Structures are given as C-alpha cells and as structure tokens.
PDB file of C-alpha atoms and ligand atoms in Angstrom:
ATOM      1  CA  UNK W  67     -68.349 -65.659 -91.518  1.00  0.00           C
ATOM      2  CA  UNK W  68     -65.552 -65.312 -89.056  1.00  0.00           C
ATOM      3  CA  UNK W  69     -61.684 -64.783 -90.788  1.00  0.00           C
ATOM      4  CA  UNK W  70     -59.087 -65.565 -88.918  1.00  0.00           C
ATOM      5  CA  UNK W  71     -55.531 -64.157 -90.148  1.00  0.00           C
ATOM      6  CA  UNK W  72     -52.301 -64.668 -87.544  1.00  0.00           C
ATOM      7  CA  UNK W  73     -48.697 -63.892 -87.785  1.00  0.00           C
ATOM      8  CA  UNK W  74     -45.952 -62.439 -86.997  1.00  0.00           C
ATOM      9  CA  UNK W  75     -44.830 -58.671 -86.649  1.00  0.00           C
ATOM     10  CA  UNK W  76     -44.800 -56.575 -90.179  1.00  0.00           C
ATOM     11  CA  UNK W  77     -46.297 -59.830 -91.738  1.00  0.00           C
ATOM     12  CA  UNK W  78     -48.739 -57.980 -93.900  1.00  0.00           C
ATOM     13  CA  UNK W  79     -51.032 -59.354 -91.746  1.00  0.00           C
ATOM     14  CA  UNK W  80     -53.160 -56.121 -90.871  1.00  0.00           C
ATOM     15  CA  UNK W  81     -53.520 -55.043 -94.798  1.00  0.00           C
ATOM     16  CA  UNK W  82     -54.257 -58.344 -95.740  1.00  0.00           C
ATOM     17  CA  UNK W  83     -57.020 -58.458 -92.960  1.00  0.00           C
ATOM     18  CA  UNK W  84     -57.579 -55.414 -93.854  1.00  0.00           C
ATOM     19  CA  UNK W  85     -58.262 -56.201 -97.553  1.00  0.00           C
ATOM     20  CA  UNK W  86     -60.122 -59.312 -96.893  1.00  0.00           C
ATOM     21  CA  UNK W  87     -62.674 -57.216 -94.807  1.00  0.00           C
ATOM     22  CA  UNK W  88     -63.337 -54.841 -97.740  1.00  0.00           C
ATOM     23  CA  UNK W  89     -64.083 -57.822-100.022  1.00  0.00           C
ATOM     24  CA  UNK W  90     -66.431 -59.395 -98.018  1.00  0.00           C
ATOM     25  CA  UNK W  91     -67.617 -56.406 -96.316  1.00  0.00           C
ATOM     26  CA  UNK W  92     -67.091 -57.461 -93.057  1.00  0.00           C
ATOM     27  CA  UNK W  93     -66.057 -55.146 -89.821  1.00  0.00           C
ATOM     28  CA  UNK W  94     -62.064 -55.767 -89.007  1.00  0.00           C
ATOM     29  CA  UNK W  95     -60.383 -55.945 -85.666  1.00  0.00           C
ATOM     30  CA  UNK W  96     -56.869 -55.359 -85.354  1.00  0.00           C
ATOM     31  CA  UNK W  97     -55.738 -56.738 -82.409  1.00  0.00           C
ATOM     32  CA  UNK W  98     -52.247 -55.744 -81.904  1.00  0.00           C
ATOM     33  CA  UNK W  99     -53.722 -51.992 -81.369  1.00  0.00           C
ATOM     34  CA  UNK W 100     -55.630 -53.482 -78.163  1.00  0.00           C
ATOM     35  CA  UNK W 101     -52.027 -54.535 -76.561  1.00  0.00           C
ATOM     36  CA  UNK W 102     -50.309 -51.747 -78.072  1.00  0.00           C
ATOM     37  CA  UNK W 103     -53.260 -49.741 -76.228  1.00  0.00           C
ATOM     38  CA  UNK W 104     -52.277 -51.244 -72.964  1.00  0.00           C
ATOM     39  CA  UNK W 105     -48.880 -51.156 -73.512  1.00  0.00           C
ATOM     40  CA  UNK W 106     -48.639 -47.286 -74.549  1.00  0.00           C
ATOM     41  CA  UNK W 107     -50.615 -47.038 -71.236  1.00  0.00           C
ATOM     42  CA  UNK W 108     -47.840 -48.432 -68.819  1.00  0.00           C
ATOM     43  CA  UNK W 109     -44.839 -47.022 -70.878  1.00  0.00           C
ATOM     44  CA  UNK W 110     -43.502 -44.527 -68.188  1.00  0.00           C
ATOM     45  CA  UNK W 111     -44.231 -47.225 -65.490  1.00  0.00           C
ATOM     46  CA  UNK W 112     -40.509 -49.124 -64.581  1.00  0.00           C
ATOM     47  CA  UNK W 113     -40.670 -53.410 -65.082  1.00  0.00           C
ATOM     48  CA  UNK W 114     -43.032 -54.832 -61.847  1.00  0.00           C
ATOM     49  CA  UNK W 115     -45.616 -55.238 -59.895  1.00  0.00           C
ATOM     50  CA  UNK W 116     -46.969 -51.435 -60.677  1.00  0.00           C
ATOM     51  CA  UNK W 117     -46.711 -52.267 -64.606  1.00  0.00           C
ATOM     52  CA  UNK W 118     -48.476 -55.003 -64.632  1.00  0.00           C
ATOM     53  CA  UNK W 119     -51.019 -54.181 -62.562  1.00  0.00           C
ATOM     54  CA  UNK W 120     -51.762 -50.719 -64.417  1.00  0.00           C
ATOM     55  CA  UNK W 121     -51.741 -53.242 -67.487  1.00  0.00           C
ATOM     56  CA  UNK W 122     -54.383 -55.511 -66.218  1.00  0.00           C
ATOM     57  CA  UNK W 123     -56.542 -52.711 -65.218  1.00  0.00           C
ATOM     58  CA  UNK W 124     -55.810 -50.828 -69.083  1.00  0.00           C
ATOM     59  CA  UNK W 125     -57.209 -54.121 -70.122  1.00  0.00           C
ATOM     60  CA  UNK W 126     -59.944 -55.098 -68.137  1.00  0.00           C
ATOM     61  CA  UNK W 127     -60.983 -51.379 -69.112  1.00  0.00           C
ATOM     62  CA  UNK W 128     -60.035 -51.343 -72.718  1.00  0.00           C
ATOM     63  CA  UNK W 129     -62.539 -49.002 -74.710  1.00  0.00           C
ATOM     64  CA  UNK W 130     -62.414 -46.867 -77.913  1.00  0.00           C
ATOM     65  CA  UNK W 131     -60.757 -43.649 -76.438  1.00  0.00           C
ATOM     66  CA  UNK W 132     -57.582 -46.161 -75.569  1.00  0.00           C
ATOM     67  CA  UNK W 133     -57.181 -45.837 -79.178  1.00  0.00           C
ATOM     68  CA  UNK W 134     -57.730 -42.630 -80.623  1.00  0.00           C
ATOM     69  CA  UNK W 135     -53.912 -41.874 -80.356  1.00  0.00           C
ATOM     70  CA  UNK W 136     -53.279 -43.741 -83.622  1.00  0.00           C
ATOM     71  CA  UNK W 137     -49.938 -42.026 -84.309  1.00  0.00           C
ATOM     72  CA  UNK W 138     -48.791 -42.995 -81.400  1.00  0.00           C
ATOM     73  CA  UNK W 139     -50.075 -46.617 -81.185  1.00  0.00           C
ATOM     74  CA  UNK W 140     -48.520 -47.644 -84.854  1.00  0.00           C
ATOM     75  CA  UNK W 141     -44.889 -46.768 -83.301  1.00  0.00           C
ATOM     76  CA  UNK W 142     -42.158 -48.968 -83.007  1.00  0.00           C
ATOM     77  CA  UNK W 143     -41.922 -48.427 -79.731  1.00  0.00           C
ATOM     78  CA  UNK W 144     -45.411 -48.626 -79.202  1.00  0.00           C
ATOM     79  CA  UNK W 145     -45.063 -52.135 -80.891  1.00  0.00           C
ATOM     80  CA  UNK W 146     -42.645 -53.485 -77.770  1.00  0.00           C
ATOM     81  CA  UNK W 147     -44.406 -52.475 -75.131  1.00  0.00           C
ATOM     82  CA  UNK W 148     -47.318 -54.302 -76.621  1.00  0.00           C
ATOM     83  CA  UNK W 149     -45.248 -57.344 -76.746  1.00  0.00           C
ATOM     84  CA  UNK W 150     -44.244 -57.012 -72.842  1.00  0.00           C
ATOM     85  CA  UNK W 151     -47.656 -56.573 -71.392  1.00  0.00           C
ATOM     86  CA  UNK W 152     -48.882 -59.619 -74.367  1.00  0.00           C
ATOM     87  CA  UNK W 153     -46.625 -61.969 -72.126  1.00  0.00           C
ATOM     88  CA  UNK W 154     -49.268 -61.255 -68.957  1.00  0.00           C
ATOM     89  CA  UNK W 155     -51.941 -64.152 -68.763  1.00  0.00           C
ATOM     90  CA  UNK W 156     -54.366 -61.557 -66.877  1.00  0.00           C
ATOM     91  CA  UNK W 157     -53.986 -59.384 -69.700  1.00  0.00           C
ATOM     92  CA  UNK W 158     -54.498 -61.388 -72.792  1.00  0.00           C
ATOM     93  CA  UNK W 159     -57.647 -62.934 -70.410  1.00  0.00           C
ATOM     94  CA  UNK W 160     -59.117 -59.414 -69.957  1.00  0.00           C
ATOM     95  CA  UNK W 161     -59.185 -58.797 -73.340  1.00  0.00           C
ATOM     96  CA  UNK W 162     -60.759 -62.092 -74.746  1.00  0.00           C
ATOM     97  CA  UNK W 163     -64.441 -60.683 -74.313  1.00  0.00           C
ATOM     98  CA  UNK W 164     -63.443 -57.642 -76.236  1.00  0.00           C
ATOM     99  CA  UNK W 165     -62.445 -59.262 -79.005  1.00  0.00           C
ATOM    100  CA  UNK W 166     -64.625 -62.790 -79.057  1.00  0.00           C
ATOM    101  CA  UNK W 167     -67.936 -59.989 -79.204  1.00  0.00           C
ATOM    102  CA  UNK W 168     -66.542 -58.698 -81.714  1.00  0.00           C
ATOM    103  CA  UNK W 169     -66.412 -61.232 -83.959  1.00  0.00           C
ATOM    104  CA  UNK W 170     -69.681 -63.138 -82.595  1.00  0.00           C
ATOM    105  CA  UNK W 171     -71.307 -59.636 -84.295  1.00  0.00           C
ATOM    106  CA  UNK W 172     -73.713 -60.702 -86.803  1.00  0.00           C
ATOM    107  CA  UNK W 173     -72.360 -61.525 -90.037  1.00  0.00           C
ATOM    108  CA  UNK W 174     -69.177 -62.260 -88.398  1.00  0.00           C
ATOM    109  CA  UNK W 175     -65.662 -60.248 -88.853  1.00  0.00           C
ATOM    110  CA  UNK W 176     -62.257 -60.528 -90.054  1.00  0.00           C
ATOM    111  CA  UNK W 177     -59.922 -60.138 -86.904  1.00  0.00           C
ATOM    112  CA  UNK W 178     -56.146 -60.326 -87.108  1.00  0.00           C
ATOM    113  CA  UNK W 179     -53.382 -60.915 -84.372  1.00  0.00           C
ATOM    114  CA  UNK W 180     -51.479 -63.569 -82.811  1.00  0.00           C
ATOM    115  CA  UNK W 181     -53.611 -65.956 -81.704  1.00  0.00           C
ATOM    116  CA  UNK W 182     -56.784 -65.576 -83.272  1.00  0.00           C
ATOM    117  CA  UNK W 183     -57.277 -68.947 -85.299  1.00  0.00           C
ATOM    118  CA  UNK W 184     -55.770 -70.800 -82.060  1.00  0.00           C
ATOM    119  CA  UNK W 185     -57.240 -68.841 -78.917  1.00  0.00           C
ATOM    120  CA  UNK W 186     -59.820 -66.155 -79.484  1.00  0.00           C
ATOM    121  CA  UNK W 187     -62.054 -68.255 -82.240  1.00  0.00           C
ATOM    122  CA  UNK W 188     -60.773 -71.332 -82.639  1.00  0.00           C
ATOM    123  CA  UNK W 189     -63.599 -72.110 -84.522  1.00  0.00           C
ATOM    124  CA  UNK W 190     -63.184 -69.845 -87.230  1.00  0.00           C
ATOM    125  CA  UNK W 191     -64.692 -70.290 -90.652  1.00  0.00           C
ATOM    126  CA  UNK W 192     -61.497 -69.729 -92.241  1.00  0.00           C
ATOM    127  CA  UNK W 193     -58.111 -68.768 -91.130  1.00  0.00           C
ATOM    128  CA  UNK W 194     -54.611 -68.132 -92.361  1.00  0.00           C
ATOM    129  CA  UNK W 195     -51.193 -68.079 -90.955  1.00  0.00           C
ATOM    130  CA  UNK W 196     -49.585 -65.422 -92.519  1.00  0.00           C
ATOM    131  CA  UNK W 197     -45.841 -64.863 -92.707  1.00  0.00           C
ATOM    132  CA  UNK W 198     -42.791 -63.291 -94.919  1.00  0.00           C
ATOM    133  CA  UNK W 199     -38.709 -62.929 -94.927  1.00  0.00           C
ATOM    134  CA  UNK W 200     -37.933 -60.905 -91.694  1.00  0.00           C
ATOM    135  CA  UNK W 201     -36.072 -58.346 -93.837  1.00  0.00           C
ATOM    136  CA  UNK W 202     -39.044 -58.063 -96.255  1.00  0.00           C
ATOM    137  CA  UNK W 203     -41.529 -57.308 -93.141  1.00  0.00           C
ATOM    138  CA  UNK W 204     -39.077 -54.807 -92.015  1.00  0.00           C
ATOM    139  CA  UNK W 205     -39.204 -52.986 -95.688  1.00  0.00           C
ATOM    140  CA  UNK W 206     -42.854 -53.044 -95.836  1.00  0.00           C
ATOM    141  CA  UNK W 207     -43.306 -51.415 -91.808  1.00  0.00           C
ATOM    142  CA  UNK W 208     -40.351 -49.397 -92.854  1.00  0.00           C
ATOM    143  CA  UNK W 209     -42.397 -48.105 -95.795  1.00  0.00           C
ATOM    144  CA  UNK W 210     -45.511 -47.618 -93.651  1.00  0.00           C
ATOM    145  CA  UNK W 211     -44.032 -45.870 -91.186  1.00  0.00           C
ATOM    146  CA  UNK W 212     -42.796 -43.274 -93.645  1.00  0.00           C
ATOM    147  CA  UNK W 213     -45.778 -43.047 -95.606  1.00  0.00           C
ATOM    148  CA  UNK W 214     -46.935 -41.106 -92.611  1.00  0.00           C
ATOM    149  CA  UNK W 215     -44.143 -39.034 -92.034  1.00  0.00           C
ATOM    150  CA  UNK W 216     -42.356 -41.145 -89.564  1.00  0.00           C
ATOM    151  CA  UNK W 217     -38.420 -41.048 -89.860  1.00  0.00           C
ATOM    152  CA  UNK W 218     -37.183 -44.866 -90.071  1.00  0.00           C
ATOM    153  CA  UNK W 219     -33.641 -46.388 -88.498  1.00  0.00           C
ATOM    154  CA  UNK W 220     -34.006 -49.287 -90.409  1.00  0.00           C
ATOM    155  CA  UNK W 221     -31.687 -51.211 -88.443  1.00  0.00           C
ATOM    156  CA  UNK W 222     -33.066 -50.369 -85.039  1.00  0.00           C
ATOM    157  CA  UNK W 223     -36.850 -51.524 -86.560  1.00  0.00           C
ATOM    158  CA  UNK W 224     -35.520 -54.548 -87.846  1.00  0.00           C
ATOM    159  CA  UNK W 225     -33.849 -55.285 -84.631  1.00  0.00           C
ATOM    160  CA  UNK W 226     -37.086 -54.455 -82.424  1.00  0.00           C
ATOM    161  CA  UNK W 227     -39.167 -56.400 -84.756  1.00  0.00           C
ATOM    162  CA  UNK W 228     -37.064 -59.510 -84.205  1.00  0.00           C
ATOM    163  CA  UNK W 229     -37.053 -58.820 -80.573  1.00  0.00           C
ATOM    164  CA  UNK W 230     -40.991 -58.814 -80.769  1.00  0.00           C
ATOM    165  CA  UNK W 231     -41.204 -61.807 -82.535  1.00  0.00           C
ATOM    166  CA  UNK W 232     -39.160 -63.735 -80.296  1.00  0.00           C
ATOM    167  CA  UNK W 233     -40.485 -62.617 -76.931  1.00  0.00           C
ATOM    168  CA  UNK W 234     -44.015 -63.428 -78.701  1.00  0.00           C
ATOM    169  CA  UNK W 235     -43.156 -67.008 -79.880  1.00  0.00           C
ATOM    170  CA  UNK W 236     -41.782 -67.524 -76.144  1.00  0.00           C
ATOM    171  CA  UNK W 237     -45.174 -66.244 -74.655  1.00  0.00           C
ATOM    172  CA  UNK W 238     -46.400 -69.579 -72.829  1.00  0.00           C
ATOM    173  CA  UNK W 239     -49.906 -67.606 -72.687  1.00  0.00           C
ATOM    174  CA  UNK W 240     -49.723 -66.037 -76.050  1.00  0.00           C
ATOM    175  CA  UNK W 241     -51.377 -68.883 -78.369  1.00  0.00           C
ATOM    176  CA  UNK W 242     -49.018 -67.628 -81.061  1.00  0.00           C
ATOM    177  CA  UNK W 243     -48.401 -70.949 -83.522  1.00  0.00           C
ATOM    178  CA  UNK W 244     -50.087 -72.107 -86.892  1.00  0.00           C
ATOM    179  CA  UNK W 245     -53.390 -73.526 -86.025  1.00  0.00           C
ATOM    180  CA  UNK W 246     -53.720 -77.362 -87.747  1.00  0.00           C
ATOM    181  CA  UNK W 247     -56.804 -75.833 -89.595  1.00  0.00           C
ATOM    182  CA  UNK W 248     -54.743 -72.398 -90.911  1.00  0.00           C
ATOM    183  CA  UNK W 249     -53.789 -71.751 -94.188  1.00  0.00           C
ATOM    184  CA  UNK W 250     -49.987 -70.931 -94.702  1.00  0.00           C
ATOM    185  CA  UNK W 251     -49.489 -67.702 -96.692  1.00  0.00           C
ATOM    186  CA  UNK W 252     -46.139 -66.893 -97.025  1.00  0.00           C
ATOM    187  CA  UNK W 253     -46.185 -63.491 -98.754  1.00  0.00           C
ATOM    188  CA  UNK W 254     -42.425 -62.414 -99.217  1.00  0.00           C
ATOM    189  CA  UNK W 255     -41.795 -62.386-102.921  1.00  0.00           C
ATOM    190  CA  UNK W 256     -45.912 -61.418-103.537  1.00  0.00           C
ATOM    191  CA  UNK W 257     -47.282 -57.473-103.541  1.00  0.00           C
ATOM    192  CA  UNK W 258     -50.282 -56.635-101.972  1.00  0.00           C
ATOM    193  CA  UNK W 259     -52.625 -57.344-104.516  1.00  0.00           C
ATOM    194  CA  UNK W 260     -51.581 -60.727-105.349  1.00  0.00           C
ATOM    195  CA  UNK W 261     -51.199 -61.431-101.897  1.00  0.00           C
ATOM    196  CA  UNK W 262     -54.711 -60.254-101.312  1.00  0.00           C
ATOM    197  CA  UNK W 263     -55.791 -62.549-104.083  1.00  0.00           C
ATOM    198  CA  UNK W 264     -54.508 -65.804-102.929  1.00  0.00           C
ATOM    199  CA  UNK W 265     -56.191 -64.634 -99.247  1.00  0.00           C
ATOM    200  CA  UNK W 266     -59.552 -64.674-101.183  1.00  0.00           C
ATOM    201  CA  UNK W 267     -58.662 -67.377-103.050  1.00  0.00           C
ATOM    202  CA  UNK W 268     -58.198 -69.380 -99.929  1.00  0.00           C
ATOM    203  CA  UNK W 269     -61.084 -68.141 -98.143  1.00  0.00           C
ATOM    204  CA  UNK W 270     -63.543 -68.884-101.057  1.00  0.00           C
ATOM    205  CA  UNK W 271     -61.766 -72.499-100.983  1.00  0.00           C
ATOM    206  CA  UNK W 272     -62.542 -72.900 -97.359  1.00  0.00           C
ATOM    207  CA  UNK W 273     -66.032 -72.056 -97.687  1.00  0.00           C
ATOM    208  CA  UNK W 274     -66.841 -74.046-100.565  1.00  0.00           C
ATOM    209  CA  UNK W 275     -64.935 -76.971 -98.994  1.00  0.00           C
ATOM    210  CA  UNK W 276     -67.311 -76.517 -96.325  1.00  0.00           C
ATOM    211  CA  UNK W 277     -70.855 -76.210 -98.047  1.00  0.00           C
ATOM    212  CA  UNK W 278     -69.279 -79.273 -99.872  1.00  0.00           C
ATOM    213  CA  UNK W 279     -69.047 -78.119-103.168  1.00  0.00           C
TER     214      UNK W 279
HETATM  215  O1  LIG K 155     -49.904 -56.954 -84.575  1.00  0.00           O
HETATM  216  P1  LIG K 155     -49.032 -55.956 -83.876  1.00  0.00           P
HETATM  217  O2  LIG K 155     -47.617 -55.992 -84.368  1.00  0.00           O
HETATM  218  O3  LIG K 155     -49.594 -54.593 -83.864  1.00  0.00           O
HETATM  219  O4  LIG K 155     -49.020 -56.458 -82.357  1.00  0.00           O
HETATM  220  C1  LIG K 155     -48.263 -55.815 -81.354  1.00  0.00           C
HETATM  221  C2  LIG K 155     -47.927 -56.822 -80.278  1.00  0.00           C
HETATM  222  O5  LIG K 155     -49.120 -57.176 -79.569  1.00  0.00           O
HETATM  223  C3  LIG K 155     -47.346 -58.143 -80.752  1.00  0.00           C
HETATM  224  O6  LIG K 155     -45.928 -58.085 -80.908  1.00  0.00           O
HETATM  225  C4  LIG K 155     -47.767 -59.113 -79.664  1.00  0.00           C
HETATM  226  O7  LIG K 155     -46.872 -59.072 -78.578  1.00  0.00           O
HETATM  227  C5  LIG K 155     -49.095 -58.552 -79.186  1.00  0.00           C
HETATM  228  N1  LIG K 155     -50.270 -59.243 -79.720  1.00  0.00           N
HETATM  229  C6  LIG K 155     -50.635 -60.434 -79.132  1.00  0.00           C
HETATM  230  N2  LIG K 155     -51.771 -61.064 -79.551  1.00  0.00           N
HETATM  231  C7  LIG K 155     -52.522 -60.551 -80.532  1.00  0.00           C
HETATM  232  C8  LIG K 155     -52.141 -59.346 -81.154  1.00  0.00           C
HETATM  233  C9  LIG K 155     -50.982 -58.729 -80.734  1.00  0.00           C
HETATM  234  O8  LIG K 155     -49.949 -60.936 -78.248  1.00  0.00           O
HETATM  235  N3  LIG K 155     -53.645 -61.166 -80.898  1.00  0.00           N
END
C-alpha cells in the first residue's frame, strides 16, 4: 500500500506520515529532507548559474550521507533554501527516481511532501491533503524546534514559513495542489492523536472503498 500525505510547510504533515507509517508498519520518506539536502548543499553559493547547477548535481547525486546532518537539515533556514532549489525543474526531475523506488519497495510506503499524491505516485492507494491555520503550523514547528534545543523568533519563522509556502504554491514545476483523489485533513483545532486517528480513519475508508466493501 502506497500513502500519499501533501501539504504545506509545518502542516503536521511529517508526524502524521510519520504516525501513519508506524500503524501500518510501513517504511516513511520524508521528502522535504531530500530538497532541504540539496538546498543546505548550495547555501554559501550566491543566486545563478553556479547554484543551480551545484543543485542539479546535489540531486542527481542525492544519497544517505546528504542527510546525516539532521540538525542542520530541520532548520528554518535550511527549510528556504529547500524551497529555492524546489522551484528548479532539473532538480525536482533528478530526484523522482529516488523517491518513486522508494515507494515501489515491496509492501509499499508512506511518503510525504508536496507533490506526492499529484507527481511522484499519482496512483497512490490513498492520499491526503493535509493542512492547518498558518499561525497554528508556526506553534507546532515553533514547538519542534525547541524540543531540540533550538532558540525560536517566532515572528521571523512565521514569516519564512509564509514565504515558503508562497514561493512553493508559485512553483510551475512543483505539483503542489490537492490531488482530485486526496483527502482534505485540515488539522488546526485537532492534537496529534486525533489527528492521527482521522488519517487512519481515512486510509482504512479508502481501502475498503476499494476492495468494495
Ligand atoms: O516538507 P518540508 O517543509 O521539509 O519541505 C521543505 C521544502 O522542500 C518545501 O518548502 C518545498 O519547497 C520543498 N519540497 C518540494 N516537494 C516535496 C517536498 C518538499 O518542493 N515533495
């Protein structure tokens, strides 16, 4: 079975993938960390030709040790230069493969990102749209960010979150919309547990809808 969760930045997206994965003990890709890979790789590299083509070649060589620097990766800042390399077709192209094998793994996966249910597997068992209140998603990263020890200006993350969000809904390569076949979850006024709920609850819908029970 192949999950399919989109939406946009701070959404809840990744725990809810995250959550969905555990219950059906599937293997979960997050796919923002892939462009937040590429885009930690180019972020000393001024806007042009040099950053994007140090992107496209981060992406067409994308492997496990681009991600070991987790700390780093689940920044804020980390977070925008995603979103500036996610605007490059050649990038986004690169890193199809990656993330289509992963999910064609046997058994199938639980991926989450921008354009999963409309892009990467369009054919998805079951997928859902996921979004919240702006200032709720900033709370929540807010809160993640110092569960680790992070210090938070939650103005300036509520301001680059918005930013992110509108560069990515602008993307004319980045896929980012509600498929016709995704769920809507709009999570602001639910915690994580009844949000993860109603994520089950619509995936066990799907799939019974399906076998035609
Ligand atoms: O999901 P996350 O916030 O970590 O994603 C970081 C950025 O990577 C997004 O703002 C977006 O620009 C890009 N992205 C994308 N397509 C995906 C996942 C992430 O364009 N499937």
């Amino acid at each position: 079975m192949i999950i399919a969760v989109d939406g946009p930045a701070a959404s809840g997206k990744g725990t809810l993938a995250a959550g969905l994965a555990q219950h059906y003990r599937l293997p979960h890709l997050d796919t923002g960390l892939l462009y937040r890979a590429v885009g930690w790789s180019v972020r000393e590299i001024a806007d042009g030709p040099e950053f994007e083509a140090q992107a496209i070649a981060t992406a067409q060589a994308l492997d496990a040790a681009h991600l070991s620097d987790l700390e780093a990766l689940i920044s804020a800042e980390a977070g925008i230069f995603a979103s500036r390399v996610a605007v490059i077709d050649e990038v986004r192209v690169a890193m199809r493969t990656y993330q289509r094998d992963f999910a064609g793994q046997p058994g199938g996966a639980v991926l989450d990102g921008r354009d999963i249910g409309t892009v990467i597997c369009p054919g998805a068992d079951a997928k859902l749209f996921i979004t919240a209140d702006s200032k709720v998603c900033m709370e929540r990263r807010a809160r993640q960010l110092e569960a680790r020890g992070l210090s938070v200006d939650r103005y300036g993350l509520y301001h680059q979150i918005e930013e992110r969000n509108a560069r990515d809904m602008a993307n004319p390569h980045g896929g980012f919309y509600k498929a016709d076949d995704a769920h809507l979850l709009d999570t602001t006024l639910l915690d994580i547990e009844t949000s993860l709920r109603a994520a089950i609850a619509i995936v066990d819908g799907t799939m019974a809808r399906k076998a035609g029970l």
